[in-house]
Each structure stands twice: as structure tokens, then as C-alpha cells.
Amino acid sequence: MLTYAPTSGASVWEVFGFGPEGVASVSAKAATASDGASVFYNPGGLALGRGTQIELSGTGMLSWLETQGTTQPIHDPTGGSLAVATDVPLEGPLADRLRVGFGAYALPSKLMRLQMRPGTDPFFPYYDNRTQRLTVIPAIAFRPARWVGVGVGANVLAGVSGPVDVREGQSRGLETLIQQDVRTVAAWVAGLRVAPVPELDLALTFRQSFGVPFHVLTTANVAGVPLRVEVDTAEALYDPAVVVVAGAVQPSDRLRLEVDGSWSRWSAWRGPLLSIDTTVSALSLASHSPEGLFRDTWAVRGAGQWWFAQSADARLGAIVGVGYETSMLDTTVRQGRTNFIDGPKLMVGAGTTARFPGLVGRALSLSVGAQWQRVAATAQDKQVCTSVPCAPDTLVGPDTDRPGEGISNPGYPTLRGHGGVFVLSAGARVEL
Amino acid sequence: MRRVGRRGAMLAACAVMLAGTRTSRATSPLLFGYGPQSTALVQSDLASTDPAASAYTNPASAYEPGTRLLAGHAYTWTSLTIDDRAMPLRGIAGTDLAFQLGRRVGRQWQIGGAVAAHLPDESLAQVSFRPGSEPSFVRFEPSTQRAVADAVLAARYAVLSAGAGVSVLADARGDVRFLLGQDGNGTYADGSTNVELPYRLAPLVGVGVDLGPVGLAGRFRGAQAVGLDLSTRADVSVTGNPLNGTTLVTVAGQSGYAPATWDIGARWNPSRKLRLTGALQLARWSRAPSNTADVAMQVRLGLSPGQMEASFVRPSLRDTLSPRWGVTWATELADRPVELRAGYAFSPSPVPEQTGLTTWADAPAHIVGLGVGAGLGQAWGVALRADVAAQLWMLRTRTFDKPSDVLPFAHYRAGGHLFDVSVAMEAAWR
């Protein structure tokens, strides 16, 4: 089921950036990436690159996110990325116009981890269970003119649906009939890149939202008693639809500056919780996920790359980046049983790159990048139910006669959270 | 009624957990071959592999200089019967995508790498657990419904070549919990999961010797199965409900086994136009684990007994030795190179006589393949080739007689046909 999601989307790159340069520049790369990382940042930029680039990098994360006085770790905090971009050697009208790219992120020991928390757990849904999975994006890009590139990539996803039936079989024991289908789901990444003059690049990127659909309807019949359990999550491992508009200028051979603005449609998310609908021996129960908690976010990111030292054998550059993103949680909406936490984020990145022409292939580049994401402190006072029936945005204790007493919700009386995440990435790129 | 309800809760927990398992890890290429060339030659092409398909067919051939891209599709019509009644099998169809890149790195050395993927049409994989006592074609039903992803590296020195790589799979382990509870406002349901998919890598190894008109090859593909270790915990705490308590159901086992295969093959070109190929495949079905997961239920509902376990013996399948022969005739048609291919193989059945509750169906099969491949010339600087092949499996009708008439499906006959068609386009930069 969950186990059958062999591939998924762009989460690690969406949250922290692709490779050391992406991490250092806080993902302000949509108007400058033309290597393998462009499959994520802007497939249109892929078309404006040349030759073959292969980059291997490793990324590690360290969390200081804190809720209710407890640090929230990021599980499986290390992984490796592969980025490949190459020309398609065609002749005739397609000569020098077509390029392909491939980006992948893999955890060291597992394909993925799917973790859906109980509804009362305090956690940061923006960071929780978004980076623990394989990511694969192949892309193709076309250059209709020397200064225009268009490209498209596909996040190939998989979801599960199907029936499960359990009953006593001819063996007089439990026998199961399960027909679960793991179907492909594709989410698109599309990009347009325009370079009207050599010193200016403009970019537009759209990344389709995606999640891992999972829906299992279980039925059983024992001695005439029907049983039904429906477990559903339409959007596990969710990433929202994103639109990025970016511009970059290169005032000199040594300096390049970029500013990106992005909009992420978090308001379409149905939330990080499992939906359960059961009927067991005439007892029907259903979970109720809160609605209207998530809102769209806006972000602005800026980065600069400065080649500060240059010789015939080597070129050394520095990258700095800074960004800000609004919270994906609407703090004006009071939560009941749930304890989701998020806040505005400040991102600061820095890194360095050393390029050695002719050392391996056309050039070998070694890069390292670091990023600090700071989540502003947030707090929300919980409201206690005073009389039954209770409103969904209130907390209730075990006793119907005294619903405001004995509340054990971990977010009571005040839900608090803040903290940060430190990310470090290092890699090597070969140009052929 | 009370007992039925409790048992029902256990079953529901069990069912939800089983829904979280994955199976069906054998592959369509295992049966029919990867790509039209291998399909037409009924997998006798071990020593004469299409380099584009080398990641699957023989890793030792991935060194071949040049760059090749293969895209194809295969579809299988099935007509399998039990007691002359059709056993509907899910459509076996999928897309093949393969890439191979090789370079000369000296006078004697050539190196390369290849990847190959097979993506079933209907779904990337099918989780399929049938009740053990129901009839099923164990070789065909689970074996054709999952994706394949192989990656290999290869090198050739003088007449010797060798390649190795992995076929990437994943196990599944973790837990699913759901809580049916009650507070001052009434009942509620809650749930959580923590499931991870650790990698499982099956080794792929190939060797080859190219002596000009004669070639020899060997291949090993590791056994493939998915290890399951998943548990579901159901907590019910509703005032006055007879189901209150905890049920923990654990499923563990190996699912969807595809056997390790050892292949040896040979090629002989008696003339410039004629190529004969042969191969012998040993499939280690005897190592197959039980195809039914072990189930353990710990029930804390005040029932006795509080713990129930069900485990199943290994199925005692038999190793099979399958000989394969192929012939290829190279000619020209309208000034374009054309290859005509044919093959024959015999595939013994790994399924022994059925003596218990299981009702597996299978039979030895004669396999015939035909195919043609044609060069299409150059387009935009790329050499294009098209291939098409068909393969027919004819299962000998086999009668199963269990020792006792009270056993389910005590007497039945199994047989039928499968007809596979494969087409592909290949682009090559040399």
C-alpha cells in the first residue's frame, strides 16, 4: 500500500534546495539553473545549457524545531542527489535544440518512509515526512530560438486503491483476498526561460501539486456480520502546486544576482492525517479532519554568486542567499484536537564553489552549501468546551457532564512552537 | 454475537494491515524475455544480446560501444483454464524502456553501463493475496504485475566481457494504528502509520566470451521477493461496547517470489547470415518461501485464547531446467537490413502435485517465438531500428488429484495458452 509508492515528487528540493548550490542560494535558481538541477528549478533552463554535466551531492539536515518544549527531529536526515543534463545529439532542424535532464534524490537505506501521525501529536506539517522519500524527475527541454528555452519534467508518483476482503475460507481458517493496485500518478514540472540579452535571464516555473493517494476499503463477513474499514489519505507526502517567477542579472563575468518570487497553494491540502471510516459490528465511527487550517504561502528569495578568485587552473566562487516565506497555517483559525504548528520562515544560505577546468573532462567543480531556516515562534491558546455538543475547535475531556475537565491533549492549554533547521550539502560536478 | 463481533474486529485489523503489504515481485520479462529480440528467440539470446536490453538480458553485453535507447511495449493475451473454465487473468502488458552507453577506452578495453525498466500498463505493481485454497496459476498471476528496474556496469578485455549490477526492490516494514475512542463529546476515530521501505537489491551478474563465430555466455539473477513485517494495532475504547480492547495483528513473510536463475548460453554463426543460439536456464524454485504470510494476532479483549498464530509451510516447489533454442537469419529487404528470428523452449512446471489445502495450477509448457527486426536508416543523425515479435505458450493439460475428496478442489485440470506480442523502436548513436 503505502509501501507501494516507489517514486514521488520534489520534496527535499522543495523544502531545502537541490544540491549544494541550491542549498546555499536558498533555491533562488529558477533563472540561472541550466544543469541537472534545472529539472526541478526550471526545465526551460535546461534547454539553454550546453554539453553534459553530472553532479553527485550529499545533503544532511539537523533540526532544532521545538513544540511544547520538545525537539522535533527530522527522520532520515541524510540523502544523496544525482543531477544529469546532456545534449541530445541530433542533426538537421533539431541540431543543438534538444536536451534531456534527470534528477534523483535517494535515502541511504530505504526507498521511503511514510509517517502519518495521530491527530493530537504536536508537529510541524511543513517539515514532517516531506523529505523521507525517493525523488525522481526526468525532463526534456527544447530551444526554439537561441534565447528561449521551454521544458517539461515529470514527477512520477504512485498511489494505491483497491478492495480487501477477509473471511473464513474453505480451509476453515482466515483467508484473505486482496487486490491492491499501485497506479502511476504523474505531477508535472514545466518551465519557460528567456534570455533577451546575455546579461539578463527571466524564468517562469510551474510545479503541479502532488501527493500519494492511498485508499483501501476493507470488508469482511463473519457469520453474517458485515465489517467495513475504510482508510483513506488522498494526499500523503504532499507538496503543493508552486508558481515561481524569477529574474537574474549578470552585471559582470564575476557576479550574478537572482531574485525569485513564489506562490505555493497550500490551501488545497486536505491535511496530514489519516481519514478513517469504520463500521464494526454495527458501531460506525469516522475521523473528522479539520478544515480551513492551511493557506497559500508567498515567498521571496534572493541569491548572489561572486567569482572572487580566478586563475588558469581554478576559479573560486562564493554564494549567498536569503529568503522569506509566509506560514502555511492560518493562525486565525483555532485548532481543536489537532496541534499543527508553523510560522513565517527566514532562510539564510551560504556556500562556495571551486571549479577546475580540464582536471576531469571539461571541468570539475566542488561545492559546499549550508542553509539555516528559522521558523518564527507561534502560540495558540486552546479553548475548552463548556457544554455538549462541543464545537470542533474546542478541547473536551472524557466526562460528558464536565467536558472541560481532565483534558489530556498535549497542546493544552497553549500550543507553542518555534525553531530552525540547519542543512549542509556538498557535491562534485563533472562537465563533459 | 459477542464473540463474532470481537473476531470481526480482529479480522478488520488484520485486513487493514494486510492492505499495507506488498507482493507480486516477479516480472513479465522473466516469462517472456525483455524486448522483441529476446521474445522471438525465447530468451535463448544470452550470448547474442541486444546491447540496448543488456541490463536485463545479459549484463556482460553492456560494454558495446555506442549509445542506444530502446522504447517498446509488450502485450499478452491469456487463455488459461481450470476444468475447462477460463481463469480470468489480469491483462499482462507493459512498456519497456532501456538505455545503454559504451565506450572504447583503449585498444583492448571497452566499458559501459545500462539500465532497463519494465512498467506494467495497469499499475506499477499489484498487491494480490488470494485465499490459499482457491485455484490460482502461481507462475502467471503474481509474476507479471510489477515494475522492473535493473542497472548494470560492464567491461570487456580482448575476448572476455563481464558485467554486474542490481535489480532494485524494496521490502516493507512498519505499523498502522487506529483508535476508536470516546470523549465527553462522543466517539471519534484516529489513526497513524509509520511504514518504511528499505531497499532490497538482487544481484545481476553476466559473463561472455566472444570467439568470433562462436560466443559463450553465462548469467545469474538473484532471487527476488519482498520481505514483509507489518503490524496493525487496533485500540477500541468506547463506553459500553463489547469490543473494547487491543488487537495487534502482525504479518511477516516473503511475498511474490521470483526464483534465482542460472543461465548458460551459446551462439554460433555458421555463416554471415545465419546465427544459432541456445541457452539452458536453471530456476531455483525449490528455494521459494511460503507464498502466504505468517499471521500472528494478539487479542486483549478478554477472549481465550488471547493469541492466535498461523504460519504456513514452504510450498516445496521444484527446480526447473529449461532448454531454449533460437535461430536468426539476416537478410536485406528494399536495401534495408532485416533479421528474421524464431525460437523454441520447453518450460517445466515448478508446481508439484497438490496434496493439501492449496490449489495451485500450472503445467509444463512448450514455447514458440517468431520475430522480425528491420533497420530504418538514419533520421536526424540517429540510426533507427524497429522490432516485433510474438511468443506462444502452450501449457500441456495437467490433472491434479488430491489424496482426499474432502479437500477443496480435490480434482481439477489445468492448461491453456498465453500469447505475447512485443514491439520496440531502438535509436542508436555510434
mmCIF file of N, CA, C and O in Angstrom, chain B residues 49-98:
data_model
loop_
_atom_site.group_PDB
_atom_site.id
_atom_site.type_symbol
_atom_site.label_atom_id
_atom_site.label_comp_id
_atom_site.label_asym_id
_atom_site.label_seq_id
_atom_site.Cartn_x
_atom_site.Cartn_y
_atom_site.Cartn_z
ATOM 1 N N THR B 49 23.159 -10.904 -27.188
ATOM 2 C CA THR B 49 22.189 -9.978 -26.599
ATOM 3 C C THR B 49 22.141 -8.667 -27.367
ATOM 4 O O THR B 49 23.164 -8.144 -27.789
ATOM 5 N N ASP B 50 20.942 -8.128 -27.519
ATOM 6 C CA ASP B 50 20.802 -6.755 -27.991
ATOM 7 C C ASP B 50 21.396 -5.849 -26.910
ATOM 8 O O ASP B 50 20.905 -5.827 -25.769
ATOM 9 N N PRO B 51 22.451 -5.081 -27.208
ATOM 10 C CA PRO B 51 23.092 -4.278 -26.151
ATOM 11 C C PRO B 51 22.123 -3.355 -25.434
ATOM 12 O O PRO B 51 22.274 -3.112 -24.233
ATOM 13 N N ALA B 52 21.123 -2.841 -26.151
ATOM 14 C CA ALA B 52 20.176 -1.928 -25.507
ATOM 15 C C ALA B 52 19.422 -2.612 -24.372
ATOM 16 O O ALA B 52 19.038 -1.968 -23.401
ATOM 17 N N ALA B 53 19.213 -3.915 -24.505
ATOM 18 C CA ALA B 53 18.468 -4.658 -23.482
ATOM 19 C C ALA B 53 19.397 -5.403 -22.536
ATOM 20 O O ALA B 53 18.950 -6.245 -21.766
ATOM 21 N N SER B 54 20.671 -5.082 -22.570
ATOM 22 C CA SER B 54 21.647 -5.885 -21.837
ATOM 23 C C SER B 54 21.458 -5.827 -20.323
ATOM 24 O O SER B 54 21.808 -6.773 -19.626
ATOM 25 N N ALA B 55 20.943 -4.735 -19.809
ATOM 26 C CA ALA B 55 20.786 -4.646 -18.356
ATOM 27 C C ALA B 55 19.926 -5.786 -17.842
ATOM 28 O O ALA B 55 20.155 -6.309 -16.755
ATOM 29 N N TYR B 56 18.937 -6.179 -18.628
ATOM 30 C CA TYR B 56 18.104 -7.295 -18.195
ATOM 31 C C TYR B 56 18.630 -8.624 -18.746
ATOM 32 O O TYR B 56 18.766 -9.598 -18.022
ATOM 33 N N THR B 57 18.942 -8.657 -20.055
ATOM 34 C CA THR B 57 19.194 -9.940 -20.706
ATOM 35 C C THR B 57 20.559 -10.520 -20.355
ATOM 36 O O THR B 57 20.676 -11.697 -20.031
ATOM 37 N N ASN B 58 21.610 -9.725 -20.444
ATOM 38 C CA ASN B 58 22.928 -10.175 -20.024
ATOM 39 C C ASN B 58 23.810 -8.966 -19.734
ATOM 40 O O ASN B 58 24.257 -8.282 -20.652
ATOM 41 N N PRO B 59 24.090 -8.695 -18.466
ATOM 42 C CA PRO B 59 24.884 -7.512 -18.112
ATOM 43 C C PRO B 59 26.240 -7.464 -18.803
ATOM 44 O O PRO B 59 26.805 -6.382 -18.986
ATOM 45 N N ALA B 60 26.770 -8.608 -19.205
ATOM 46 C CA ALA B 60 28.103 -8.623 -19.824
ATOM 47 C C ALA B 60 28.120 -7.920 -21.169
ATOM 48 O O ALA B 60 29.187 -7.602 -21.691
ATOM 49 N N SER B 61 26.967 -7.677 -21.762
ATOM 50 C CA SER B 61 26.920 -7.046 -23.088
ATOM 51 C C SER B 61 26.768 -5.533 -23.020
ATOM 52 O O SER B 61 26.663 -4.880 -24.054
ATOM 53 N N ALA B 62 26.781 -4.972 -21.836
ATOM 54 C CA ALA B 62 26.562 -3.531 -21.709
ATOM 55 C C ALA B 62 27.786 -2.707 -22.092
ATOM 56 O O ALA B 62 27.731 -1.482 -22.082
ATOM 57 N N TYR B 63 28.898 -3.358 -22.419
ATOM 58 C CA TYR B 63 30.120 -2.640 -22.804
ATOM 59 C C TYR B 63 30.041 -2.115 -24.233
ATOM 60 O O TYR B 63 30.810 -1.246 -24.632
ATOM 61 N N GLU B 64 29.158 -2.640 -25.060
ATOM 62 C CA GLU B 64 29.154 -2.408 -26.519
ATOM 63 C C GLU B 64 29.267 -0.915 -26.827
ATOM 64 O O GLU B 64 28.459 -0.105 -26.368
ATOM 65 N N PRO B 65 30.297 -0.485 -27.597
ATOM 66 C CA PRO B 65 30.470 0.939 -27.878
ATOM 67 C C PRO B 65 29.258 1.551 -28.578
ATOM 68 O O PRO B 65 28.646 0.929 -29.451
ATOM 69 N N GLY B 66 28.924 2.747 -28.198
ATOM 70 C CA GLY B 66 27.784 3.451 -28.768
ATOM 71 C C GLY B 66 26.780 3.815 -27.701
ATOM 72 O O GLY B 66 26.956 3.512 -26.517
ATOM 73 N N THR B 67 25.740 4.488 -28.134
ATOM 74 C CA THR B 67 24.659 4.880 -27.227
ATOM 75 C C THR B 67 23.346 4.385 -27.816
ATOM 76 O O THR B 67 23.081 4.613 -29.006
ATOM 77 N N ARG B 68 22.570 3.704 -27.020
ATOM 78 C CA ARG B 68 21.339 3.101 -27.528
ATOM 79 C C ARG B 68 20.183 3.382 -26.585
ATOM 80 O O ARG B 68 20.348 3.346 -25.368
ATOM 81 N N LEU B 69 19.053 3.616 -27.201
ATOM 82 C CA LEU B 69 17.837 3.885 -26.439
ATOM 83 C C LEU B 69 16.734 3.002 -27.004
ATOM 84 O O LEU B 69 16.500 2.985 -28.225
ATOM 85 N N LEU B 70 16.084 2.243 -26.153
ATOM 86 C CA LEU B 70 15.020 1.332 -26.598
ATOM 87 C C LEU B 70 13.716 1.700 -25.912
ATOM 88 O O LEU B 70 13.690 1.928 -24.699
ATOM 89 N N ALA B 71 12.672 1.785 -26.704
ATOM 90 C CA ALA B 71 11.332 2.000 -26.141
ATOM 91 C C ALA B 71 10.396 1.001 -26.804
ATOM 92 O O ALA B 71 10.343 0.918 -28.041
ATOM 93 N N GLY B 72 9.695 0.249 -26.018
ATOM 94 C CA GLY B 72 8.836 -0.786 -26.588
ATOM 95 C C GLY B 72 7.627 -1.060 -25.725
ATOM 96 O O GLY B 72 7.435 -0.456 -24.660
ATOM 97 N N HIS B 73 6.828 -1.973 -26.211
ATOM 98 C CA HIS B 73 5.625 -2.345 -25.472
ATOM 99 C C HIS B 73 5.348 -3.823 -25.710
ATOM 100 O O HIS B 73 5.602 -4.344 -26.797
ATOM 101 N N ALA B 74 4.849 -4.463 -24.709
ATOM 102 C CA ALA B 74 4.504 -5.886 -24.826
ATOM 103 C C ALA B 74 3.101 -6.103 -24.286
ATOM 104 O O ALA B 74 2.701 -5.469 -23.304
ATOM 105 N N TYR B 75 2.363 -6.976 -24.946
ATOM 106 C CA TYR B 75 1.005 -7.282 -24.517
ATOM 107 C C TYR B 75 0.795 -8.792 -24.599
ATOM 108 O O TYR B 75 1.224 -9.436 -25.558
ATOM 109 N N THR B 76 0.131 -9.342 -23.626
ATOM 110 C CA THR B 76 -0.091 -10.781 -23.584
ATOM 111 C C THR B 76 -1.578 -11.082 -23.470
ATOM 112 O O THR B 76 -2.261 -10.540 -22.596
ATOM 113 N N TRP B 77 -2.046 -11.914 -24.380
ATOM 114 C CA TRP B 77 -3.396 -12.446 -24.263
ATOM 115 C C TRP B 77 -3.297 -13.773 -23.528
ATOM 116 O O TRP B 77 -2.424 -14.597 -23.827
ATOM 117 N N THR B 78 -4.195 -13.985 -22.568
ATOM 118 C CA THR B 78 -4.125 -15.208 -21.785
ATOM 119 C C THR B 78 -5.403 -16.018 -21.970
ATOM 120 O O THR B 78 -6.494 -15.467 -22.080
ATOM 121 N N SER B 79 -5.225 -17.305 -22.022
ATOM 122 C CA SER B 79 -6.364 -18.220 -22.098
ATOM 123 C C SER B 79 -6.023 -19.436 -21.246
ATOM 124 O O SER B 79 -5.706 -20.508 -21.773
ATOM 125 N N LEU B 80 -6.058 -19.250 -19.951
ATOM 126 C CA LEU B 80 -5.740 -20.328 -19.028
ATOM 127 C C LEU B 80 -7.038 -20.889 -18.461
ATOM 128 O O LEU B 80 -7.981 -20.135 -18.185
ATOM 129 N N THR B 81 -7.065 -22.189 -18.315
ATOM 130 C CA THR B 81 -8.312 -22.822 -17.879
ATOM 131 C C THR B 81 -8.066 -23.764 -16.701
ATOM 132 O O THR B 81 -6.987 -24.339 -16.563
ATOM 133 N N ILE B 82 -9.094 -23.869 -15.880
ATOM 134 C CA ILE B 82 -9.151 -24.891 -14.832
ATOM 135 C C ILE B 82 -10.478 -25.613 -15.006
ATOM 136 O O ILE B 82 -11.549 -24.977 -15.001
ATOM 137 N N ASP B 83 -10.377 -26.924 -15.215
ATOM 138 C CA ASP B 83 -11.558 -27.727 -15.522
ATOM 139 C C ASP B 83 -12.313 -27.134 -16.715
ATOM 140 O O ASP B 83 -13.553 -27.017 -16.713
ATOM 141 N N ASP B 84 -11.564 -26.725 -17.705
ATOM 142 C CA ASP B 84 -12.099 -26.180 -18.969
ATOM 143 C C ASP B 84 -12.844 -24.859 -18.776
ATOM 144 O O ASP B 84 -13.498 -24.382 -19.701
ATOM 145 N N ARG B 85 -12.779 -24.316 -17.605
ATOM 146 C CA ARG B 85 -13.369 -22.988 -17.390
ATOM 147 C C ARG B 85 -12.250 -21.952 -17.403
ATOM 148 O O ARG B 85 -11.188 -22.155 -16.813
ATOM 149 N N ALA B 86 -12.510 -20.862 -18.097
ATOM 150 C CA ALA B 86 -11.483 -19.832 -18.221
ATOM 151 C C ALA B 86 -11.180 -19.222 -16.860
ATOM 152 O O ALA B 86 -12.086 -18.923 -16.076
ATOM 153 N N MET B 87 -9.900 -19.070 -16.576
ATOM 154 C CA MET B 87 -9.461 -18.370 -15.367
ATOM 155 C C MET B 87 -9.063 -16.965 -15.802
ATOM 156 O O MET B 87 -8.007 -16.770 -16.407
ATOM 157 N N PRO B 88 -9.909 -15.987 -15.525
ATOM 158 C CA PRO B 88 -9.570 -14.640 -15.996
ATOM 159 C C PRO B 88 -8.308 -14.139 -15.325
ATOM 160 O O PRO B 88 -8.228 -14.104 -14.095
ATOM 161 N N LEU B 89 -7.359 -13.803 -16.135
ATOM 162 C CA LEU B 89 -6.105 -13.253 -15.643
ATOM 163 C C LEU B 89 -6.064 -11.792 -16.012
ATOM 164 O O LEU B 89 -6.490 -11.406 -17.097
ATOM 165 N N ARG B 90 -5.559 -11.012 -15.143
ATOM 166 C CA ARG B 90 -5.423 -9.605 -15.432
ATOM 167 C C ARG B 90 -4.498 -9.422 -16.643
ATOM 168 O O ARG B 90 -3.566 -10.178 -16.846
ATOM 169 N N GLY B 91 -4.805 -8.437 -17.461
ATOM 170 C CA GLY B 91 -4.013 -8.209 -18.662
ATOM 171 C C GLY B 91 -2.539 -8.038 -18.341
ATOM 172 O O GLY B 91 -2.175 -7.313 -17.428
ATOM 173 N N ILE B 92 -1.725 -8.743 -19.100
ATOM 174 C CA ILE B 92 -0.283 -8.632 -18.905
ATOM 175 C C ILE B 92 0.241 -7.724 -20.006
ATOM 176 O O ILE B 92 0.297 -8.103 -21.166
ATOM 177 N N ALA B 93 0.584 -6.530 -19.672
ATOM 178 C CA ALA B 93 1.051 -5.581 -20.675
ATOM 179 C C ALA B 93 1.928 -4.550 -19.999
ATOM 180 O O ALA B 93 1.699 -4.182 -18.846
ATOM 181 N N GLY B 94 2.917 -4.090 -20.740
ATOM 182 C CA GLY B 94 3.786 -3.089 -20.127
ATOM 183 C C GLY B 94 4.728 -2.467 -21.127
ATOM 184 O O GLY B 94 4.902 -2.948 -22.244
ATOM 185 N N THR B 95 5.317 -1.376 -20.703
ATOM 186 C CA THR B 95 6.245 -0.619 -21.532
ATOM 187 C C THR B 95 7.672 -0.935 -21.115
ATOM 188 O O THR B 95 7.973 -1.001 -19.921
ATOM 189 N N ASP B 96 8.526 -1.121 -22.121
ATOM 190 C CA ASP B 96 9.948 -1.339 -21.864
ATOM 191 C C ASP B 96 10.715 -0.070 -22.214
ATOM 192 O O ASP B 96 10.529 0.501 -23.299
ATOM 193 N N LEU B 97 11.559 0.361 -21.317
ATOM 194 C CA LEU B 97 12.450 1.496 -21.564
ATOM 195 C C LEU B 97 13.849 1.082 -21.157
ATOM 196 O O LEU B 97 14.058 0.619 -20.032
ATOM 197 N N ALA B 98 14.804 1.224 -22.085
ATOM 198 C CA ALA B 98 16.164 0.801 -21.770
ATOM 199 C C ALA B 98 17.161 1.762 -22.396
ATOM 200 O O ALA B 98 16.892 2.370 -23.435
#
